[in-house]
Amino acid sequence: MSRPRISSRTQAERLAATRAALLKEARAIFATAGYEAAATEEIVKRAKVTRGALYHHFRDKRDLFEAVVEEVARGIATMIDDTAVPARTPLETLVEGMRAFLDACLDPAVRRIYLIDAPAVLGWHRWREIDAPHGVRSLREGIAAVLEERPDPALAIEPLTFLLSGASNEAALWVAEAKDEKAARRAMDRALGELIERLFAPSRSPRARARV
C-alpha cells in the first residue's frame, strides 16, 4: 500500500526548511566574516543541521556561496523593480532604479557578498551570468524604455547597459568607502541625475554627440 501523498509533501517541506536555514546562516556568516574566513562547521552549527544535510543540498562551500549570491541578486532586482514602479517617465524610472541599486548595495552585507567577494570567488564570467537576469536585466529594460521614448541613433542599448552597470558598481563602492557616507551619497545622487539627463538629452546636436 502506497504512503499518503501528504508524507512526500512533508518531506519536501522539511528539505526546503533545511535549505532555507542553511542559506540564512550562510548569508550572515559570509557577510560578516567574508568567504575565505567563513567555516561550514559554523554554518551547520547555527543552522542546527548536520553536515550531511549541508552536502545533500550543496556540493561544497563555493556552491553554497553561489546560492547565496543568487539570492542576493534576486533581492537587489526586487528592490529596484519595486522602487522604480511609481516613477512618472522612463527617464525617472531609470534614475530611480539606479538609485535603488545604490541603496541595496550600501547594505554592508550585500556589498561584501555581491560586489566584493562574488566576483573574486566565482569569477567575473559566472558573476555576470548570475546578475544577467536580475540587475542587468532591470537596467537594460530601463535603458530600452528611455530610448524608445527618446530615440538616439548614437546610443545602443547593450553597450549602455554594461557601461552604466559598471558605473553603478563603482559608485556603490565609492559611496560606501567615503568618510562621510551621507554626503557622498547626496553627491552621487546629483551626479547620477545629471549624467542620465545629459546622456539622453534630446536637444543634443549630432555634432555635440560626436564630441561626447
mmCIF file of N, CA, C and O in Angstrom, residues 71-142:
data_model
loop_
_atom_site.group_PDB
_atom_site.id
_atom_site.type_symbol
_atom_site.label_atom_id
_atom_site.label_comp_id
_atom_site.label_asym_id
_atom_site.label_seq_id
_atom_site.Cartn_x
_atom_site.Cartn_y
_atom_site.Cartn_z
ATOM 1 N N GLU A 71 20.600 34.503 -4.369
ATOM 2 C CA GLU A 71 19.534 35.026 -3.514
ATOM 3 C C GLU A 71 19.677 36.542 -3.348
ATOM 4 O O GLU A 71 18.697 37.282 -3.415
ATOM 5 N N VAL A 72 20.898 37.004 -3.152
ATOM 6 C CA VAL A 72 21.155 38.438 -3.022
ATOM 7 C C VAL A 72 20.797 39.161 -4.326
ATOM 8 O O VAL A 72 20.192 40.239 -4.310
ATOM 9 N N ALA A 73 21.162 38.569 -5.455
ATOM 10 C CA ALA A 73 20.859 39.175 -6.759
ATOM 11 C C ALA A 73 19.358 39.344 -6.949
ATOM 12 O O ALA A 73 18.896 40.383 -7.441
ATOM 13 N N ARG A 74 18.599 38.336 -6.566
ATOM 14 C CA ARG A 74 17.135 38.433 -6.680
ATOM 15 C C ARG A 74 16.600 39.548 -5.790
ATOM 16 O O ARG A 74 15.687 40.291 -6.177
ATOM 17 N N GLY A 75 17.158 39.666 -4.592
ATOM 18 C CA GLY A 75 16.714 40.708 -3.676
ATOM 19 C C GLY A 75 16.997 42.103 -4.204
ATOM 20 O O GLY A 75 16.161 43.008 -4.080
ATOM 21 N N ILE A 76 18.167 42.291 -4.803
ATOM 22 C CA ILE A 76 18.515 43.586 -5.382
ATOM 23 C C ILE A 76 17.539 43.933 -6.505
ATOM 24 O O ILE A 76 17.028 45.055 -6.582
ATOM 25 N N ALA A 77 17.284 42.981 -7.389
ATOM 26 C CA ALA A 77 16.385 43.227 -8.525
ATOM 27 C C ALA A 77 14.973 43.552 -8.051
ATOM 28 O O ALA A 77 14.315 44.441 -8.609
ATOM 29 N N THR A 78 14.512 42.858 -7.028
ATOM 30 C CA THR A 78 13.173 43.135 -6.488
ATOM 31 C C THR A 78 13.101 44.542 -5.935
ATOM 32 O O THR A 78 12.117 45.266 -6.154
ATOM 33 N N MET A 79 14.150 44.961 -5.230
ATOM 34 C CA MET A 79 14.191 46.308 -4.665
ATOM 35 C C MET A 79 14.177 47.348 -5.782
ATOM 36 O O MET A 79 13.479 48.363 -5.694
ATOM 37 N N ILE A 80 14.938 47.107 -6.841
ATOM 38 C CA ILE A 80 14.979 48.034 -7.979
ATOM 39 C C ILE A 80 13.600 48.129 -8.635
ATOM 40 O O ILE A 80 13.085 49.223 -8.877
ATOM 41 N N ASP A 81 13.002 46.989 -8.919
ATOM 42 C CA ASP A 81 11.709 46.975 -9.598
ATOM 43 C C ASP A 81 10.630 47.648 -8.756
ATOM 44 O O ASP A 81 9.808 48.412 -9.272
ATOM 45 N N ASP A 82 10.619 47.369 -7.456
ATOM 46 C CA ASP A 82 9.596 47.947 -6.574
ATOM 47 C C ASP A 82 9.764 49.457 -6.437
ATOM 48 O O ASP A 82 8.777 50.191 -6.377
ATOM 49 N N THR A 83 11.000 49.918 -6.402
ATOM 50 C CA THR A 83 11.260 51.347 -6.232
ATOM 51 C C THR A 83 10.937 52.135 -7.484
ATOM 52 O O THR A 83 10.435 53.251 -7.428
ATOM 53 N N ALA A 84 11.222 51.558 -8.638
ATOM 54 C CA ALA A 84 11.083 52.278 -9.898
ATOM 55 C C ALA A 84 9.640 52.363 -10.392
ATOM 56 O O ALA A 84 9.323 53.212 -11.227
ATOM 57 N N VAL A 85 8.754 51.539 -9.886
ATOM 58 C CA VAL A 85 7.373 51.493 -10.383
ATOM 59 C C VAL A 85 6.655 52.840 -10.320
ATOM 60 O O VAL A 85 5.987 53.231 -11.277
ATOM 61 N N PRO A 86 6.754 53.620 -9.208
ATOM 62 C CA PRO A 86 5.977 54.868 -9.139
ATOM 63 C C PRO A 86 6.474 55.993 -10.047
ATOM 64 O O PRO A 86 5.799 57.010 -10.174
ATOM 65 N N ALA A 87 7.638 55.854 -10.640
ATOM 66 C CA ALA A 87 8.196 56.942 -11.451
ATOM 67 C C ALA A 87 7.262 57.296 -12.615
ATOM 68 O O ALA A 87 6.582 56.439 -13.172
ATOM 69 N N ARG A 88 7.272 58.586 -12.990
ATOM 70 C CA ARG A 88 6.321 59.073 -13.999
ATOM 71 C C ARG A 88 6.797 58.860 -15.428
ATOM 72 O O ARG A 88 5.995 58.700 -16.333
ATOM 73 N N THR A 89 8.090 58.931 -15.664
ATOM 74 C CA THR A 89 8.614 58.816 -17.019
ATOM 75 C C THR A 89 9.684 57.726 -17.069
ATOM 76 O O THR A 89 10.251 57.357 -16.032
ATOM 77 N N PRO A 90 9.984 57.216 -18.263
ATOM 78 C CA PRO A 90 11.049 56.217 -18.370
ATOM 79 C C PRO A 90 12.382 56.718 -17.833
ATOM 80 O O PRO A 90 13.135 55.958 -17.213
ATOM 81 N N LEU A 91 12.682 58.004 -18.053
ATOM 82 C CA LEU A 91 13.947 58.555 -17.562
ATOM 83 C C LEU A 91 13.978 58.541 -16.037
ATOM 84 O O LEU A 91 14.979 58.158 -15.427
ATOM 85 N N GLU A 92 12.892 58.952 -15.418
ATOM 86 C CA GLU A 92 12.813 58.931 -13.958
ATOM 87 C C GLU A 92 12.879 57.503 -13.435
ATOM 88 O O GLU A 92 13.501 57.239 -12.397
ATOM 89 N N THR A 93 12.241 56.591 -14.153
ATOM 90 C CA THR A 93 12.279 55.189 -13.745
ATOM 91 C C THR A 93 13.705 54.659 -13.751
ATOM 92 O O THR A 93 14.135 53.956 -12.833
ATOM 93 N N LEU A 94 14.464 55.019 -14.792
ATOM 94 C CA LEU A 94 15.850 54.576 -14.885
ATOM 95 C C LEU A 94 16.683 55.144 -13.744
ATOM 96 O O LEU A 94 17.447 54.420 -13.090
ATOM 97 N N VAL A 95 16.548 56.430 -13.496
ATOM 98 C CA VAL A 95 17.321 57.065 -12.422
ATOM 99 C C VAL A 95 16.960 56.465 -11.069
ATOM 100 O O VAL A 95 17.842 56.141 -10.260
ATOM 101 N N GLU A 96 15.671 56.304 -10.809
ATOM 102 C CA GLU A 96 15.250 55.751 -9.522
ATOM 103 C C GLU A 96 15.700 54.298 -9.365
ATOM 104 O O GLU A 96 16.039 53.860 -8.262
ATOM 105 N N GLY A 97 15.700 53.568 -10.471
ATOM 106 C CA GLY A 97 16.183 52.190 -10.407
ATOM 107 C C GLY A 97 17.660 52.123 -10.066
ATOM 108 O O GLY A 97 18.096 51.291 -9.274
ATOM 109 N N MET A 98 18.456 53.017 -10.658
ATOM 110 C CA MET A 98 19.886 53.040 -10.365
ATOM 111 C C MET A 98 20.143 53.490 -8.926
ATOM 112 O O MET A 98 21.049 52.990 -8.256
ATOM 113 N N ARG A 99 19.332 54.414 -8.438
ATOM 114 C CA ARG A 99 19.460 54.825 -7.041
ATOM 115 C C ARG A 99 19.073 53.696 -6.098
ATOM 116 O O ARG A 99 19.669 53.522 -5.034
ATOM 117 N N ALA A 100 18.080 52.917 -6.493
ATOM 118 C CA ALA A 100 17.683 51.770 -5.670
ATOM 119 C C ALA A 100 18.805 50.742 -5.601
ATOM 120 O O ALA A 100 19.015 50.101 -4.565
ATOM 121 N N PHE A 101 19.530 50.584 -6.700
ATOM 122 C CA PHE A 101 20.688 49.684 -6.694
ATOM 123 C C PHE A 101 21.717 50.171 -5.677
ATOM 124 O O PHE A 101 22.277 49.374 -4.911
ATOM 125 N N LEU A 102 21.976 51.476 -5.659
ATOM 126 C CA LEU A 102 22.906 52.024 -4.679
ATOM 127 C C LEU A 102 22.404 51.771 -3.264
ATOM 128 O O LEU A 102 23.178 51.399 -2.380
ATOM 129 N N ASP A 103 21.107 51.981 -3.048
ATOM 130 C CA ASP A 103 20.534 51.723 -1.725
ATOM 131 C C ASP A 103 20.789 50.286 -1.293
ATOM 132 O O ASP A 103 21.193 50.018 -0.157
ATOM 133 N N ALA A 104 20.539 49.362 -2.206
ATOM 134 C CA ALA A 104 20.714 47.944 -1.884
ATOM 135 C C ALA A 104 22.165 47.633 -1.549
ATOM 136 O O ALA A 104 22.458 46.920 -0.579
ATOM 137 N N CYS A 105 23.080 48.189 -2.326
ATOM 138 C CA CYS A 105 24.498 47.860 -2.157
ATOM 139 C C CYS A 105 25.158 48.620 -1.018
ATOM 140 O O CYS A 105 26.289 48.307 -0.637
ATOM 141 N N LEU A 106 24.475 49.603 -0.448
ATOM 142 C CA LEU A 106 25.010 50.270 0.726
ATOM 143 C C LEU A 106 24.747 49.461 1.990
ATOM 144 O O LEU A 106 25.276 49.786 3.056
ATOM 145 N N ASP A 107 23.948 48.417 1.871
ATOM 146 C CA ASP A 107 23.846 47.437 2.949
ATOM 147 C C ASP A 107 25.186 46.697 3.001
ATOM 148 O O ASP A 107 25.587 46.075 2.017
ATOM 149 N N PRO A 108 25.915 46.774 4.119
ATOM 150 C CA PRO A 108 27.246 46.144 4.181
ATOM 151 C C PRO A 108 27.254 44.669 3.798
ATOM 152 O O PRO A 108 28.210 44.190 3.184
ATOM 153 N N ALA A 109 26.191 43.951 4.156
ATOM 154 C CA ALA A 109 26.131 42.524 3.830
ATOM 155 C C ALA A 109 26.044 42.309 2.329
ATOM 156 O O ALA A 109 26.745 41.460 1.769
ATOM 157 N N VAL A 110 25.197 43.076 1.666
ATOM 158 C CA VAL A 110 25.048 42.968 0.208
ATOM 159 C C VAL A 110 26.347 43.350 -0.477
ATOM 160 O O VAL A 110 26.806 42.674 -1.406
ATOM 161 N N ARG A 111 26.924 44.439 -0.030
ATOM 162 C CA ARG A 111 28.162 44.912 -0.657
ATOM 163 C C ARG A 111 29.278 43.881 -0.526
ATOM 164 O O ARG A 111 29.986 43.591 -1.494
ATOM 165 N N ARG A 112 29.445 43.330 0.671
ATOM 166 C CA ARG A 112 30.517 42.349 0.891
ATOM 167 C C ARG A 112 30.306 41.102 0.037
ATOM 168 O O ARG A 112 31.231 40.626 -0.637
ATOM 169 N N ILE A 113 29.090 40.593 0.046
ATOM 170 C CA ILE A 113 28.813 39.354 -0.682
ATOM 171 C C ILE A 113 28.808 39.584 -2.190
ATOM 172 O O ILE A 113 29.445 38.832 -2.942
ATOM 173 N N TYR A 114 28.101 40.628 -2.637
ATOM 174 C CA TYR A 114 27.807 40.757 -4.068
ATOM 175 C C TYR A 114 28.850 41.511 -4.868
ATOM 176 O O TYR A 114 29.154 41.121 -6.005
ATOM 177 N N LEU A 115 29.375 42.588 -4.289
ATOM 178 C CA LEU A 115 30.306 43.409 -5.061
ATOM 179 C C LEU A 115 31.773 43.082 -4.802
ATOM 180 O O LEU A 115 32.620 43.344 -5.654
ATOM 181 N N ILE A 116 32.070 42.531 -3.637
ATOM 182 C CA ILE A 116 33.465 42.272 -3.292
ATOM 183 C C ILE A 116 33.829 40.790 -3.447
ATOM 184 O O ILE A 116 34.722 40.437 -4.222
ATOM 185 N N ASP A 117 33.132 39.923 -2.731
ATOM 186 C CA ASP A 117 33.516 38.510 -2.744
ATOM 187 C C ASP A 117 33.037 37.746 -3.972
ATOM 188 O O ASP A 117 33.755 36.895 -4.495
ATOM 189 N N ALA A 118 31.828 38.035 -4.435
ATOM 190 C CA ALA A 118 31.267 37.242 -5.542
ATOM 191 C C ALA A 118 32.140 37.258 -6.796
ATOM 192 O O ALA A 118 32.441 36.186 -7.351
ATOM 193 N N PRO A 119 32.576 38.419 -7.285
ATOM 194 C CA PRO A 119 33.436 38.396 -8.484
ATOM 195 C C PRO A 119 34.749 37.666 -8.252
ATOM 196 O O PRO A 119 35.255 36.984 -9.152
ATOM 197 N N ALA A 120 35.292 37.794 -7.038
ATOM 198 C CA ALA A 120 36.580 37.161 -6.739
ATOM 199 C C ALA A 120 36.451 35.648 -6.601
ATOM 200 O O ALA A 120 37.291 34.884 -7.087
ATOM 201 N N VAL A 121 35.402 35.199 -5.946
ATOM 202 C CA VAL A 121 35.231 33.768 -5.675
ATOM 203 C C VAL A 121 34.686 33.023 -6.887
ATOM 204 O O VAL A 121 35.178 31.950 -7.255
ATOM 205 N N LEU A 122 33.676 33.584 -7.516
ATOM 206 C CA LEU A 122 33.004 32.898 -8.622
ATOM 207 C C LEU A 122 33.616 33.220 -9.983
ATOM 208 O O LEU A 122 33.381 32.504 -10.946
ATOM 209 N N GLY A 123 34.379 34.304 -10.041
ATOM 210 C CA GLY A 123 34.918 34.756 -11.319
ATOM 211 C C GLY A 123 33.947 35.717 -11.975
ATOM 212 O O GLY A 123 32.728 35.625 -11.778
ATOM 213 N N TRP A 124 34.482 36.665 -12.753
ATOM 214 C CA TRP A 124 33.636 37.671 -13.378
ATOM 215 C C TRP A 124 32.602 37.064 -14.317
ATOM 216 O O TRP A 124 31.468 37.529 -14.382
ATOM 217 N N HIS A 125 32.976 36.019 -15.053
ATOM 218 C CA HIS A 125 32.042 35.426 -16.011
ATOM 219 C C HIS A 125 30.816 34.865 -15.304
ATOM 220 O O HIS A 125 29.672 35.151 -15.689
ATOM 221 N N ARG A 126 31.030 34.079 -14.263
ATOM 222 C CA ARG A 126 29.903 33.474 -13.544
ATOM 223 C C ARG A 126 29.096 34.535 -12.806
ATOM 224 O O ARG A 126 27.865 34.470 -12.776
ATOM 225 N N TRP A 127 29.805 35.509 -12.229
ATOM 226 C CA TRP A 127 29.094 36.578 -11.520
ATOM 227 C C TRP A 127 28.175 37.340 -12.461
ATOM 228 O O TRP A 127 27.033 37.655 -12.121
ATOM 229 N N ARG A 128 28.651 37.616 -13.678
ATOM 230 C CA ARG A 128 27.820 38.318 -14.652
ATOM 231 C C ARG A 128 26.658 37.443 -15.122
ATOM 232 O O ARG A 128 25.565 37.962 -15.412
ATOM 233 N N GLU A 129 26.872 36.137 -15.198
ATOM 234 C CA GLU A 129 25.767 35.241 -15.545
ATOM 235 C C GLU A 129 24.661 35.318 -14.498
ATOM 236 O O GLU A 129 23.469 35.298 -14.829
ATOM 237 N N ILE A 130 25.057 35.367 -13.231
ATOM 238 C CA ILE A 130 24.070 35.449 -12.152
ATOM 239 C C ILE A 130 23.341 36.789 -12.201
ATOM 240 O O ILE A 130 22.127 36.871 -12.010
ATOM 241 N N ASP A 131 24.071 37.852 -12.465
ATOM 242 C CA ASP A 131 23.494 39.196 -12.477
ATOM 243 C C ASP A 131 22.609 39.439 -13.696
ATOM 244 O O ASP A 131 21.701 40.274 -13.647
ATOM 245 N N ALA A 132 22.853 38.708 -14.767
ATOM 246 C CA ALA A 132 22.170 38.974 -16.041
ATOM 247 C C ALA A 132 20.645 39.009 -15.943
ATOM 248 O O ALA A 132 20.015 39.940 -16.459
ATOM 249 N N PRO A 133 19.980 38.030 -15.311
ATOM 250 C CA PRO A 133 18.517 38.074 -15.262
ATOM 251 C C PRO A 133 17.966 38.955 -14.142
ATOM 252 O O PRO A 133 16.751 39.023 -13.958
ATOM 253 N N HIS A 134 18.832 39.612 -13.426
ATOM 254 C CA HIS A 134 18.396 40.407 -12.276
ATOM 255 C C HIS A 134 18.756 41.886 -12.469
ATOM 256 O O HIS A 134 18.021 42.620 -13.115
ATOM 257 N N GLY A 135 19.868 42.338 -11.897
ATOM 258 C CA GLY A 135 20.232 43.744 -12.004
ATOM 259 C C GLY A 135 20.450 44.207 -13.430
ATOM 260 O O GLY A 135 19.960 45.278 -13.837
ATOM 261 N N VAL A 136 21.181 43.443 -14.207
ATOM 262 C CA VAL A 136 21.452 43.820 -15.602
ATOM 263 C C VAL A 136 20.157 43.830 -16.410
ATOM 264 O O VAL A 136 19.929 44.725 -17.231
ATOM 265 N N ARG A 137 19.298 42.867 -16.163
ATOM 266 C CA ARG A 137 18.006 42.814 -16.861
ATOM 267 C C ARG A 137 17.187 44.071 -16.577
ATOM 268 O O ARG A 137 16.645 44.698 -17.503
ATOM 269 N N SER A 138 17.126 44.463 -15.314
ATOM 270 C CA SER A 138 16.361 45.645 -14.937
ATOM 271 C C SER A 138 16.939 46.904 -15.579
ATOM 272 O O SER A 138 16.203 47.758 -16.102
ATOM 273 N N LEU A 139 18.262 47.013 -15.570
ATOM 274 C CA LEU A 139 18.918 48.173 -16.169
ATOM 275 C C LEU A 139 18.685 48.214 -17.673
ATOM 276 O O LEU A 139 18.388 49.276 -18.249
ATOM 277 N N ARG A 140 18.814 47.069 -18.330
ATOM 278 C CA ARG A 140 18.595 47.006 -19.778
ATOM 279 C C ARG A 140 17.172 47.442 -20.129
ATOM 280 O O ARG A 140 16.954 48.194 -21.091
ATOM 281 N N GLU A 141 16.196 46.974 -19.363
ATOM 282 C CA GLU A 141 14.805 47.339 -19.633
ATOM 283 C C GLU A 141 14.590 48.844 -19.441
ATOM 284 O O GLU A 141 13.856 49.479 -20.215
ATOM 285 N N GLY A 142 15.256 49.403 -18.423
ATOM 286 C CA GLY A 142 15.122 50.835 -18.189
ATOM 287 C C GLY A 142 15.701 51.656 -19.321
ATOM 288 O O GLY A 142 15.101 52.644 -19.775
#
